[in-house]
XYZ file of C-alpha atoms in Angstrom:
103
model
C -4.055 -25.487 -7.725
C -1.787 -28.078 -7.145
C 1.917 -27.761 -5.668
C 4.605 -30.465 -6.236
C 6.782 -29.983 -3.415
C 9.506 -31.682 -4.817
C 10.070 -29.221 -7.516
C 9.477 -26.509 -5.387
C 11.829 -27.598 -2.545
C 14.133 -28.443 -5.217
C 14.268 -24.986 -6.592
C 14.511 -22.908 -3.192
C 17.055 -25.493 -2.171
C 19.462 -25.344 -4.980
C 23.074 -24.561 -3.594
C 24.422 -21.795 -6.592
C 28.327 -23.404 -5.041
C 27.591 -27.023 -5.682
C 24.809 -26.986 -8.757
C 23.397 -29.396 -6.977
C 19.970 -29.609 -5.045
C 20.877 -30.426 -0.719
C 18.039 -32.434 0.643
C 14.546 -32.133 -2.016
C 15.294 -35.848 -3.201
C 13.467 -37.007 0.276
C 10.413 -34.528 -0.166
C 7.537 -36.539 -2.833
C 4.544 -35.640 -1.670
C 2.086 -33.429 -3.495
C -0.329 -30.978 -1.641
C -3.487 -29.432 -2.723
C -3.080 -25.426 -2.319
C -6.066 -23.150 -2.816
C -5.961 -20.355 -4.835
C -6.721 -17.367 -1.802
C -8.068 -13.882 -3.806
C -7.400 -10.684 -3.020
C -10.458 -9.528 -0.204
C -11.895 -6.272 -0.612
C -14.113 -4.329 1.766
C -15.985 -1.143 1.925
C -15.782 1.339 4.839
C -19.017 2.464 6.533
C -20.105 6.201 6.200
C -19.266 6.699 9.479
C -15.714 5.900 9.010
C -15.471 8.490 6.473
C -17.402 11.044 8.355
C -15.051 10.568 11.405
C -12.323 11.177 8.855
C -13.751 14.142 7.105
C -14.686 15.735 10.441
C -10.914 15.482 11.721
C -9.972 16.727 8.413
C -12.457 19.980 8.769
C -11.122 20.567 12.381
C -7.468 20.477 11.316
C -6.692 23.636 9.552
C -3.675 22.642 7.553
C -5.404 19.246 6.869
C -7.939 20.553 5.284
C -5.862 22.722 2.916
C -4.071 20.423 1.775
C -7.428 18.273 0.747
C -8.363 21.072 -1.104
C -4.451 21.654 -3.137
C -4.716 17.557 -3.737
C -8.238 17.743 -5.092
C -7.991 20.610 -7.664
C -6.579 19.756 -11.090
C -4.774 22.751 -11.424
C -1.975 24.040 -8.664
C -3.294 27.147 -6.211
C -0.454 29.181 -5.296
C -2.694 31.305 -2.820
C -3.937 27.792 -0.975
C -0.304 26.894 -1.281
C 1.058 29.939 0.484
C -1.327 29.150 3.455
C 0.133 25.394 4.229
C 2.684 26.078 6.834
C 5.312 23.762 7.667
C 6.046 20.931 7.709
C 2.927 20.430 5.226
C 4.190 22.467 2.976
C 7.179 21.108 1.912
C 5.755 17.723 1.919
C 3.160 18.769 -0.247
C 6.371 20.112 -2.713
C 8.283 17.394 -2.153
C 4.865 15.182 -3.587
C 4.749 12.990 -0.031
C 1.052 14.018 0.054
C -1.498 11.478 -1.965
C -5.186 11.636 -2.301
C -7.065 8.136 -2.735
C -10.214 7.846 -2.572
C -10.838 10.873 -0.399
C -8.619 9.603 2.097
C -5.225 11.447 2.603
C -2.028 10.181 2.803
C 0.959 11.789 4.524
């Protein structure tokens, strides 16, 4: 991908008060920019079985893994979250994505 800095400078340059571009009339030179991709990587198991462990040991944690991963709301796992989970959970600040929790 190529970038004429010209243009570009002209267009983050532009004074709205004047209508007239400041200093991009000195700029000329053109740059090659690579295209950089969005990077992905996996976690290891044991990432997610340090994760899940803290998740079993935690009491409230672990409830409210189970009220995220039904389909259907649980008013008797519900009326076991304590605060400040609870409301949280009510107030939908609790997410679930890819097994990981998010509070």
């Amino acid at each position: 991908m190529e970038i004429d800095r010209k243009k570009n400078f002209r267009l983050s340059e532009w004074a709205p008060e004047s209508g007239t571009p400041e200093s991009g009339d000195n700029i000329s030179e053109r740059t090659e920019t690579p295209i950089l991709g969005i990077g992905s990587s996996e976690f290891h198991n044991e990432f997610f079985n340090a994760v899940m462990k803290t998740y079993s040991k935690h009491k409230q944690c672990g409830i409210l893994l189970q009220l995220l991963q039904q389909k259907y709301r649980s008013p008797e796992l519900e009326s076991q979250l304590q605060e400040p989970w609870l409301r949280d959970y009510k107030d939908n600040k609790c997410f679930l994505i890819d097994g990981l929790l998010y509070h």
